[in-house]
């Protein structure tokens, strides 16, 4: 069954809502935040190029997408060209203005030493409040058998290479539940999440500045949504623990009735695999289509795992559940005004309520 809704709004475009039952499937998408013009630099007889996303191997971009929320680096050795590629990431930032560049690369007995320079926004600057993931990629002829990355202050970047420092990754999954405890052991931070059936799952991240920053706002006994990587898990006290890549806190339930959000309507008997399509008159920018600007929550405010993607014509957004919605449950779809950052509106965004069929 297919339904289509067209809702006019008091701005210069309109949204059409198309709901389509589908089987949800996660996709791996890469994003970039660096200059597209490559440069060639020589340092200690070691050459490297700063390369754009289009010039980087897909295998490296998949690693960047997996770990872009973290401060650290990933690498990939191309067996065809014998080139080594290194992506250095600054992690998730809440505004624009952050950047990173490689200043030098040296080769010491087969070990790659990379020196980076970080740039931060000026405190007096007016910045766009949009989530960014600044990183840079370099290409070198040095075999990537051992890599060390640090900045000019001597801070070391964590290694997130899939083949070496972490267990093999075979996919991405999500979990929601109550945060029961936080443990620290062997340079890792472990989180215990209990789902609605009373079953506990464990997730881990590195015990460094980036990891501590991810958990600083967490409160025990609060509901959280976790994005994690599948593969061979770490062990914590005989419990399997998977590498955590993203934490999402619940939404305040006052937003369900907040008049600063414009209501798009209430739809009953939605399919448990419903895909919502938001259609606009104007083209949208890919960098604005993310889970910070478009998200679904349940009646408790817990964020539900979804994938927001831009269609080929850049005028529609598809919001796909990564696991089936619960029968009989009520959900809220939020579309922040940052999705259309080139259009000024007076409200925070748009809100749609829907209920999943009990059958």
mmCIF file of C-alpha atoms in Angstrom:
data_model
loop_
_atom_site.group_PDB
_atom_site.id
_atom_site.type_symbol
_atom_site.label_atom_id
_atom_site.label_comp_id
_atom_site.label_asym_id
_atom_site.label_seq_id
_atom_site.Cartn_x
_atom_site.Cartn_y
_atom_site.Cartn_z
ATOM 1 C CA UNK A 1 0.000 0.000 0.000
ATOM 2 C CA UNK A 2 1.252 3.486 -0.849
ATOM 3 C CA UNK A 3 0.087 6.811 0.540
ATOM 4 C CA UNK A 4 1.087 10.326 -0.415
ATOM 5 C CA UNK A 5 0.603 13.486 1.595
ATOM 6 C CA UNK A 6 1.250 17.066 0.472
ATOM 7 C CA UNK A 7 1.382 19.674 3.200
ATOM 8 C CA UNK A 8 1.716 23.385 2.346
ATOM 9 C CA UNK A 9 3.702 25.515 4.761
ATOM 10 C CA UNK A 10 4.117 29.253 5.354
ATOM 11 C CA UNK A 11 7.462 29.425 3.587
ATOM 12 C CA UNK A 12 8.625 29.278 -0.004
ATOM 13 C CA UNK A 13 8.545 25.491 -0.386
ATOM 14 C CA UNK A 14 6.317 22.573 0.459
ATOM 15 C CA UNK A 15 6.858 19.105 1.872
ATOM 16 C CA UNK A 16 5.238 16.020 0.471
ATOM 17 C CA UNK A 17 5.148 12.932 2.665
ATOM 18 C CA UNK A 18 5.244 9.557 0.981
ATOM 19 C CA UNK A 19 5.142 6.475 3.179
ATOM 20 C CA UNK A 20 6.259 3.182 1.744
ATOM 21 C CA UNK A 21 6.591 -0.144 3.602
ATOM 22 C CA UNK A 22 10.026 -1.554 2.889
ATOM 23 C CA UNK A 23 12.656 -3.795 4.364
ATOM 24 C CA UNK A 24 15.135 -1.531 6.133
ATOM 25 C CA UNK A 25 18.754 -1.876 5.173
ATOM 26 C CA UNK A 26 21.683 0.142 6.540
ATOM 27 C CA UNK A 27 23.975 1.876 4.076
ATOM 28 C CA UNK A 28 27.572 3.056 4.447
ATOM 29 C CA UNK A 29 27.997 6.653 3.301
ATOM 30 C CA UNK A 30 31.194 8.673 3.441
ATOM 31 C CA UNK A 31 31.393 12.386 4.134
ATOM 32 C CA UNK A 32 34.265 14.828 3.804
ATOM 33 C CA UNK A 33 35.362 18.086 5.356
ATOM 34 C CA UNK A 34 38.614 18.961 3.593
ATOM 35 C CA UNK A 35 39.889 20.881 0.593
ATOM 36 C CA UNK A 36 39.515 19.204 -2.775
ATOM 37 C CA UNK A 37 42.756 20.497 -4.310
ATOM 38 C CA UNK A 38 45.646 18.044 -3.739
ATOM 39 C CA UNK A 39 49.089 19.330 -2.742
ATOM 40 C CA UNK A 40 52.495 17.615 -2.858
ATOM 41 C CA UNK A 41 54.950 18.068 0.020
ATOM 42 C CA UNK A 42 58.422 16.638 0.734
ATOM 43 C CA UNK A 43 59.741 16.102 4.274
ATOM 44 C CA UNK A 44 62.745 14.013 5.384
ATOM 45 C CA UNK A 45 62.846 12.431 1.908
ATOM 46 C CA UNK A 46 59.254 11.209 2.357
ATOM 47 C CA UNK A 47 56.663 12.436 -0.124
ATOM 48 C CA UNK A 48 52.964 12.585 0.514
ATOM 49 C CA UNK A 49 49.925 14.058 -1.163
ATOM 50 C CA UNK A 50 46.815 15.474 0.462
ATOM 51 C CA UNK A 51 44.052 13.845 -1.588
ATOM 52 C CA UNK A 52 40.338 14.486 -1.969
ATOM 53 C CA UNK A 53 37.542 12.073 -1.172
ATOM 54 C CA UNK A 54 37.126 11.225 -4.858
ATOM 55 C CA UNK A 55 40.791 10.192 -5.049
ATOM 56 C CA UNK A 56 40.746 7.998 -1.947
ATOM 57 C CA UNK A 57 40.037 4.230 -2.030
ATOM 58 C CA UNK A 58 36.518 3.161 -1.080
ATOM 59 C CA UNK A 59 37.967 0.815 1.542
ATOM 60 C CA UNK A 60 39.447 3.787 3.384
ATOM 61 C CA UNK A 61 36.263 5.858 3.090
ATOM 62 C CA UNK A 62 34.261 3.041 4.694
ATOM 63 C CA UNK A 63 36.588 3.182 7.696
ATOM 64 C CA UNK A 64 36.235 6.963 7.872
ATOM 65 C CA UNK A 65 32.461 6.664 7.875
ATOM 66 C CA UNK A 66 32.601 4.068 10.644
ATOM 67 C CA UNK A 67 34.869 6.097 12.942
ATOM 68 C CA UNK A 68 34.298 9.726 11.866
ATOM 69 C CA UNK A 69 32.688 10.507 15.242
ATOM 70 C CA UNK A 70 36.013 9.776 16.948
ATOM 71 C CA UNK A 71 39.285 11.678 17.103
ATOM 72 C CA UNK A 72 41.897 9.375 15.606
ATOM 73 C CA UNK A 73 43.093 7.899 12.326
ATOM 74 C CA UNK A 74 42.559 4.954 9.985
ATOM 75 C CA UNK A 75 44.690 3.617 7.135
ATOM 76 C CA UNK A 76 44.564 1.452 4.035
ATOM 77 C CA UNK A 77 47.307 -0.083 1.865
ATOM 78 C CA UNK A 78 46.403 -0.407 -1.808
ATOM 79 C CA UNK A 79 47.836 -3.734 -3.066
ATOM 80 C CA UNK A 80 47.613 -2.604 -6.692
ATOM 81 C CA UNK A 81 49.464 0.707 -6.480
ATOM 82 C CA UNK A 82 51.450 -0.083 -3.296
ATOM 83 C CA UNK A 83 50.297 3.283 -1.973
ATOM 84 C CA UNK A 84 49.404 3.834 1.667
ATOM 85 C CA UNK A 85 46.454 6.068 2.582
ATOM 86 C CA UNK A 86 45.936 7.628 6.002
ATOM 87 C CA UNK A 87 42.837 9.544 7.133
ATOM 88 C CA UNK A 88 43.218 11.685 10.266
ATOM 89 C CA UNK A 89 39.911 12.654 11.903
ATOM 90 C CA UNK A 90 39.048 15.296 14.500
ATOM 91 C CA UNK A 91 35.787 13.669 15.495
ATOM 92 C CA UNK A 92 32.299 15.124 15.706
ATOM 93 C CA UNK A 93 32.081 18.914 16.086
ATOM 94 C CA UNK A 94 28.925 20.881 16.766
ATOM 95 C CA UNK A 95 29.825 23.866 14.554
ATOM 96 C CA UNK A 96 31.763 24.710 11.429
ATOM 97 C CA UNK A 97 35.250 26.226 11.609
ATOM 98 C CA UNK A 98 37.280 23.177 12.642
ATOM 99 C CA UNK A 99 39.967 21.726 10.398
ATOM 100 C CA UNK A 100 43.087 19.595 10.260
ATOM 101 C CA UNK A 101 46.100 19.468 7.905
ATOM 102 C CA UNK A 102 49.203 17.300 7.705
ATOM 103 C CA UNK A 103 52.390 19.337 8.156
ATOM 104 C CA UNK A 104 54.983 16.608 7.746
ATOM 105 C CA UNK A 105 55.561 12.892 7.227
ATOM 106 C CA UNK A 106 58.780 11.092 8.117
ATOM 107 C CA UNK A 107 59.956 7.529 7.639
ATOM 108 C CA UNK A 108 61.944 6.012 10.486
ATOM 109 C CA UNK A 109 62.876 2.373 9.812
ATOM 110 C CA UNK A 110 59.504 1.671 8.205
ATOM 111 C CA UNK A 111 57.489 3.607 10.794
ATOM 112 C CA UNK A 112 55.363 6.467 9.498
ATOM 113 C CA UNK A 113 55.418 9.529 11.751
ATOM 114 C CA UNK A 114 52.716 12.038 10.861
ATOM 115 C CA UNK A 115 52.617 15.559 12.314
ATOM 116 C CA UNK A 116 49.288 17.381 12.022
ATOM 117 C CA UNK A 117 48.077 20.904 12.678
ATOM 118 C CA UNK A 118 44.601 21.505 14.061
ATOM 119 C CA UNK A 119 42.607 24.658 13.367
ATOM 120 C CA UNK A 120 39.734 25.833 15.559
ATOM 121 C CA UNK A 121 37.105 28.534 15.011
ATOM 122 C CA UNK A 122 37.755 32.022 16.314
ATOM 123 C CA UNK A 123 35.886 32.623 19.583
ATOM 124 C CA UNK A 124 34.354 35.811 18.177
ATOM 125 C CA UNK A 125 33.209 34.228 14.910
ATOM 126 C CA UNK A 126 29.547 33.674 14.058
ATOM 127 C CA UNK A 127 29.358 29.975 13.185
ATOM 128 C CA UNK A 128 26.742 27.698 11.674
ATOM 129 C CA UNK A 129 25.322 25.362 14.314
ATOM 130 C CA UNK A 130 25.706 22.217 12.246
ATOM 131 C CA UNK A 131 27.419 18.930 13.049
ATOM 132 C CA UNK A 132 30.682 18.483 11.112
ATOM 133 C CA UNK A 133 33.290 15.725 10.925
ATOM 134 C CA UNK A 134 36.574 17.380 9.846
ATOM 135 C CA UNK A 135 39.283 15.101 8.535
ATOM 136 C CA UNK A 136 42.050 14.971 5.960
ATOM 137 C CA UNK A 137 43.498 12.160 3.826
ATOM 138 C CA UNK A 138 47.071 11.715 2.637
ATOM 139 C CA UNK A 139 48.718 9.323 0.185
ATOM 140 C CA UNK A 140 52.308 8.117 0.606
ATOM 141 C CA UNK A 141 54.687 5.503 -0.799
ATOM 142 C CA UNK A 142 55.789 4.373 2.663
ATOM 143 C CA UNK A 143 54.401 0.936 3.655
ATOM 144 C CA UNK A 144 51.893 1.436 6.477
ATOM 145 C CA UNK A 145 53.269 -1.266 8.757
ATOM 146 C CA UNK A 146 53.430 1.101 11.736
ATOM 147 C CA UNK A 147 51.915 4.568 12.038
ATOM 148 C CA UNK A 148 52.040 7.286 14.689
ATOM 149 C CA UNK A 149 50.069 10.536 14.442
ATOM 150 C CA UNK A 150 50.443 13.498 16.789
ATOM 151 C CA UNK A 151 49.856 17.244 16.762
ATOM 152 C CA UNK A 152 52.307 20.058 17.469
ATOM 153 C CA UNK A 153 51.529 19.859 21.209
ATOM 154 C CA UNK A 154 52.527 16.201 21.318
ATOM 155 C CA UNK A 155 49.004 14.800 21.591
ATOM 156 C CA UNK A 156 48.770 11.308 20.104
ATOM 157 C CA UNK A 157 45.828 10.290 17.911
ATOM 158 C CA UNK A 158 44.178 6.911 18.528
ATOM 159 C CA UNK A 159 44.452 4.206 15.872
ATOM 160 C CA UNK A 160 41.087 2.911 14.635
ATOM 161 C CA UNK A 161 42.351 0.698 11.844
ATOM 162 C CA UNK A 162 39.888 -2.150 11.379
ATOM 163 C CA UNK A 163 42.389 -4.826 10.370
ATOM 164 C CA UNK A 164 44.880 -4.109 13.146
ATOM 165 C CA UNK A 165 43.674 -2.356 16.273
ATOM 166 C CA UNK A 166 40.056 -3.547 16.324
ATOM 167 C CA UNK A 167 38.278 -6.838 15.621
ATOM 168 C CA UNK A 168 37.054 -7.458 12.062
ATOM 169 C CA UNK A 169 33.970 -5.377 11.246
ATOM 170 C CA UNK A 170 31.127 -7.095 9.424
ATOM 171 C CA UNK A 171 28.434 -4.435 9.727
ATOM 172 C CA UNK A 172 26.722 -1.764 11.786
ATOM 173 C CA UNK A 173 23.880 -2.202 14.242
ATOM 174 C CA UNK A 174 21.967 -0.246 16.869
ATOM 175 C CA UNK A 175 20.710 -0.830 20.381
ATOM 176 C CA UNK A 176 18.418 1.156 22.673
ATOM 177 C CA UNK A 177 17.899 0.745 26.376
ATOM 178 C CA UNK A 178 18.638 1.875 29.898
ATOM 179 C CA UNK A 179 22.202 2.783 30.868
ATOM 180 C CA UNK A 180 22.877 0.573 33.901
ATOM 181 C CA UNK A 181 26.594 1.113 34.471
ATOM 182 C CA UNK A 182 29.898 2.482 33.151
ATOM 183 C CA UNK A 183 33.160 0.631 33.776
ATOM 184 C CA UNK A 184 36.828 1.355 32.978
ATOM 185 C CA UNK A 185 39.372 -1.390 32.388
ATOM 186 C CA UNK A 186 42.520 -1.941 30.273
ATOM 187 C CA UNK A 187 42.357 1.474 28.554
ATOM 188 C CA UNK A 188 38.708 0.907 27.558
ATOM 189 C CA UNK A 189 35.402 2.371 28.741
ATOM 190 C CA UNK A 190 32.589 -0.210 28.905
ATOM 191 C CA UNK A 191 28.874 0.673 28.911
ATOM 192 C CA UNK A 192 26.172 -1.727 30.115
ATOM 193 C CA UNK A 193 22.816 -1.190 28.370
ATOM 194 C CA UNK A 194 19.690 -3.081 29.457
ATOM 195 C CA UNK A 195 16.949 -3.457 26.836
ATOM 196 C CA UNK A 196 13.175 -3.576 27.391
ATOM 197 C CA UNK A 197 13.349 -7.370 27.934
ATOM 198 C CA UNK A 198 15.819 -6.977 30.807
ATOM 199 C CA UNK A 199 18.761 -8.318 28.763
ATOM 200 C CA UNK A 200 22.076 -6.483 29.131
ATOM 201 C CA UNK A 201 24.467 -5.699 26.280
ATOM 202 C CA UNK A 202 27.982 -4.301 26.615
ATOM 203 C CA UNK A 203 29.756 -1.775 24.390
ATOM 204 C CA UNK A 204 33.208 -0.217 24.580
ATOM 205 C CA UNK A 205 35.248 2.757 23.410
ATOM 206 C CA UNK A 206 38.799 3.912 24.033
ATOM 207 C CA UNK A 207 39.548 5.509 27.406
ATOM 208 C CA UNK A 208 40.989 8.727 25.945
ATOM 209 C CA UNK A 209 39.883 12.352 25.681
ATOM 210 C CA UNK A 210 37.512 11.553 22.821
ATOM 211 C CA UNK A 211 35.935 8.638 24.672
ATOM 212 C CA UNK A 212 35.532 10.661 27.866
ATOM 213 C CA UNK A 213 33.906 13.465 25.890
ATOM 214 C CA UNK A 214 31.368 11.025 24.408
ATOM 215 C CA UNK A 215 30.165 9.878 27.829
ATOM 216 C CA UNK A 216 30.434 13.137 29.802
ATOM 217 C CA UNK A 217 26.692 13.895 29.530
ATOM 218 C CA UNK A 218 25.500 10.353 30.236
ATOM 219 C CA UNK A 219 23.476 9.636 33.354
ATOM 220 C CA UNK A 220 22.885 6.208 34.843
ATOM 221 C CA UNK A 221 19.319 4.877 34.464
ATOM 222 C CA UNK A 222 18.698 7.141 31.455
ATOM 223 C CA UNK A 223 17.600 5.795 28.065
ATOM 224 C CA UNK A 224 20.204 5.937 25.310
ATOM 225 C CA UNK A 225 20.559 4.765 21.718
ATOM 226 C CA UNK A 226 23.866 3.169 20.726
ATOM 227 C CA UNK A 227 25.376 2.731 17.266
ATOM 228 C CA UNK A 228 28.006 -0.011 17.234
ATOM 229 C CA UNK A 229 30.125 -2.151 14.930
ATOM 230 C CA UNK A 230 29.552 -5.883 14.502
ATOM 231 C CA UNK A 231 32.452 -8.302 14.520
ATOM 232 C CA UNK A 232 34.571 -10.294 16.968
ATOM 233 C CA UNK A 233 33.826 -8.633 20.336
ATOM 234 C CA UNK A 234 36.088 -7.693 23.225
ATOM 235 C CA UNK A 235 35.540 -9.518 26.495
ATOM 236 C CA UNK A 236 34.559 -7.757 29.706
ATOM 237 C CA UNK A 237 34.137 -10.100 32.686
ATOM 238 C CA UNK A 238 33.035 -12.919 30.346
ATOM 239 C CA UNK A 239 30.562 -10.622 28.551
ATOM 240 C CA UNK A 240 30.882 -9.895 24.830
ATOM 241 C CA UNK A 241 31.370 -6.180 24.200
ATOM 242 C CA UNK A 242 31.106 -4.472 20.792
ATOM 243 C CA UNK A 243 32.917 -1.286 19.656
ATOM 244 C CA UNK A 244 30.688 1.741 20.173
ATOM 245 C CA UNK A 245 30.747 4.404 17.449
ATOM 246 C CA UNK A 246 27.952 6.802 18.438
ATOM 247 C CA UNK A 247 25.770 7.619 21.476
ATOM 248 C CA UNK A 248 22.454 9.461 21.198
ATOM 249 C CA UNK A 249 20.690 10.859 24.250
ATOM 250 C CA UNK A 250 16.891 10.869 24.525
ATOM 251 C CA UNK A 251 14.832 13.846 23.364
ATOM 252 C CA UNK A 252 12.965 15.919 25.951
ATOM 253 C CA UNK A 253 9.296 14.911 25.750
ATOM 254 C CA UNK A 254 8.278 18.561 25.945
ATOM 255 C CA UNK A 255 9.243 18.759 22.260
ATOM 256 C CA UNK A 256 6.151 16.614 21.478
ATOM 257 C CA UNK A 257 3.956 19.638 22.212
ATOM 258 C CA UNK A 258 6.429 22.524 21.828
ATOM 259 C CA UNK A 259 4.733 25.139 19.641
ATOM 260 C CA UNK A 260 8.101 26.107 18.126
ATOM 261 C CA UNK A 261 7.796 22.926 16.031
ATOM 262 C CA UNK A 262 5.229 23.078 13.213
ATOM 263 C CA UNK A 263 2.960 20.018 13.088
ATOM 264 C CA UNK A 264 2.648 18.130 9.805
ATOM 265 C CA UNK A 265 -0.168 15.912 10.987
ATOM 266 C CA UNK A 266 -0.925 12.599 12.671
ATOM 267 C CA UNK A 267 -1.045 9.323 10.741
ATOM 268 C CA UNK A 268 -2.485 6.057 12.046
ATOM 269 C CA UNK A 269 -1.980 2.417 11.075
ATOM 270 C CA UNK A 270 1.509 2.928 9.670
ATOM 271 C CA UNK A 271 3.482 -0.128 8.595
ATOM 272 C CA UNK A 272 6.221 -1.349 10.958
ATOM 273 C CA UNK A 273 8.777 -0.902 8.123
ATOM 274 C CA UNK A 274 7.397 2.445 6.960
ATOM 275 C CA UNK A 275 9.688 4.629 4.874
ATOM 276 C CA UNK A 276 8.837 8.331 4.894
ATOM 277 C CA UNK A 277 9.791 10.500 1.941
ATOM 278 C CA UNK A 278 10.005 14.278 2.445
ATOM 279 C CA UNK A 279 9.762 16.178 -0.850
ATOM 280 C CA UNK A 280 10.923 19.791 -1.292
ATOM 281 C CA UNK A 281 10.640 22.332 -4.109
ATOM 282 C CA UNK A 282 14.287 23.351 -3.797
ATOM 283 C CA UNK A 283 17.452 21.274 -3.967
ATOM 284 C CA UNK A 284 18.930 20.275 -0.611
ATOM 285 C CA UNK A 285 22.562 20.031 0.477
ATOM 286 C CA UNK A 286 23.844 16.561 1.293
ATOM 287 C CA UNK A 287 25.809 17.761 4.337
ATOM 288 C CA UNK A 288 22.546 18.836 6.009
ATOM 289 C CA UNK A 289 20.975 15.382 5.724
ATOM 290 C CA UNK A 290 22.007 13.652 8.947
ATOM 291 C CA UNK A 291 20.615 12.144 12.140
ATOM 292 C CA UNK A 292 21.060 15.433 13.994
ATOM 293 C CA UNK A 293 18.631 17.235 11.688
ATOM 294 C CA UNK A 294 16.224 14.367 10.892
ATOM 295 C CA UNK A 295 15.313 11.838 13.563
ATOM 296 C CA UNK A 296 12.521 9.630 14.890
ATOM 297 C CA UNK A 297 11.748 9.135 18.591
ATOM 298 C CA UNK A 298 9.299 6.917 20.440
ATOM 299 C CA UNK A 299 6.780 8.074 23.066
ATOM 300 C CA UNK A 300 9.515 8.011 25.736
ATOM 301 C CA UNK A 301 11.795 10.292 23.733
ATOM 302 C CA UNK A 302 14.259 7.495 22.874
ATOM 303 C CA UNK A 303 15.835 8.011 19.463
ATOM 304 C CA UNK A 304 14.975 5.224 17.021
ATOM 305 C CA UNK A 305 17.703 4.070 14.597
ATOM 306 C CA UNK A 306 16.925 5.442 11.130
ATOM 307 C CA UNK A 307 18.810 6.284 7.944
ATOM 308 C CA UNK A 308 18.141 9.651 6.297
ATOM 309 C CA UNK A 309 19.302 9.773 2.668
ATOM 310 C CA UNK A 310 19.028 12.277 -0.167
ATOM 311 C CA UNK A 311 17.489 11.162 -3.470
ATOM 312 C CA UNK A 312 19.289 11.597 -6.802
ATOM 313 C CA UNK A 313 17.355 14.758 -7.707
ATOM 314 C CA UNK A 314 18.383 16.296 -4.342
ATOM 315 C CA UNK A 315 14.791 17.387 -3.689
ATOM 316 C CA UNK A 316 13.612 14.514 -1.477
ATOM 317 C CA UNK A 317 14.771 12.829 1.708
ATOM 318 C CA UNK A 318 14.018 9.209 2.558
ATOM 319 C CA UNK A 319 13.800 8.286 6.251
ATOM 320 C CA UNK A 320 14.197 4.525 6.643
ATOM 321 C CA UNK A 321 13.992 2.550 9.915
ATOM 322 C CA UNK A 322 17.037 0.358 10.512
ATOM 323 C CA UNK A 323 14.865 -2.044 12.470
ATOM 324 C CA UNK A 324 11.064 -2.464 12.432
ATOM 325 C CA UNK A 325 8.958 -0.071 14.460
ATOM 326 C CA UNK A 326 7.048 -1.613 17.401
ATOM 327 C CA UNK A 327 3.389 -2.490 16.744
ATOM 328 C CA UNK A 328 0.960 -0.117 18.464
ATOM 329 C CA UNK A 329 3.714 2.350 19.435
ATOM 330 C CA UNK A 330 3.471 6.088 18.723
ATOM 331 C CA UNK A 331 6.446 7.847 17.139
ATOM 332 C CA UNK A 332 7.466 11.393 16.250
ATOM 333 C CA UNK A 333 9.462 12.377 13.169
ATOM 334 C CA UNK A 334 11.396 15.653 13.575
ATOM 335 C CA UNK A 335 12.838 17.647 10.650
ATOM 336 C CA UNK A 336 15.008 20.540 11.870
ATOM 337 C CA UNK A 337 15.148 23.767 9.882
ATOM 338 C CA UNK A 338 18.900 23.179 9.360
ATOM 339 C CA UNK A 339 17.889 20.754 6.596
ATOM 340 C CA UNK A 340 17.079 23.841 4.502
ATOM 341 C CA UNK A 341 19.784 26.151 5.830
ATOM 342 C CA UNK A 342 19.441 28.454 2.818
ATOM 343 C CA UNK A 343 15.808 29.276 3.746
ATOM 344 C CA UNK A 344 14.996 31.343 6.819
ATOM 345 C CA UNK A 345 12.007 30.242 8.869
ATOM 346 C CA UNK A 346 10.699 31.329 12.251
ATOM 347 C CA UNK A 347 10.220 27.915 13.857
ATOM 348 C CA UNK A 348 12.621 25.170 14.970
ATOM 349 C CA UNK A 349 11.410 22.781 12.312
ATOM 350 C CA UNK A 350 8.615 20.335 11.577
ATOM 351 C CA UNK A 351 7.105 17.505 13.581
ATOM 352 C CA UNK A 352 4.965 14.595 12.457
ATOM 353 C CA UNK A 353 3.273 12.039 14.714
ATOM 354 C CA UNK A 354 2.487 8.518 13.531
ATOM 355 C CA UNK A 355 1.262 5.300 15.100
ATOM 356 C CA UNK A 356 2.263 1.834 13.943
ATOM 357 C CA UNK A 357 -0.491 -0.662 13.177
ATOM 358 C CA UNK A 358 -1.060 -3.362 15.810
ATOM 359 C CA UNK A 359 -1.300 -6.030 13.089
#
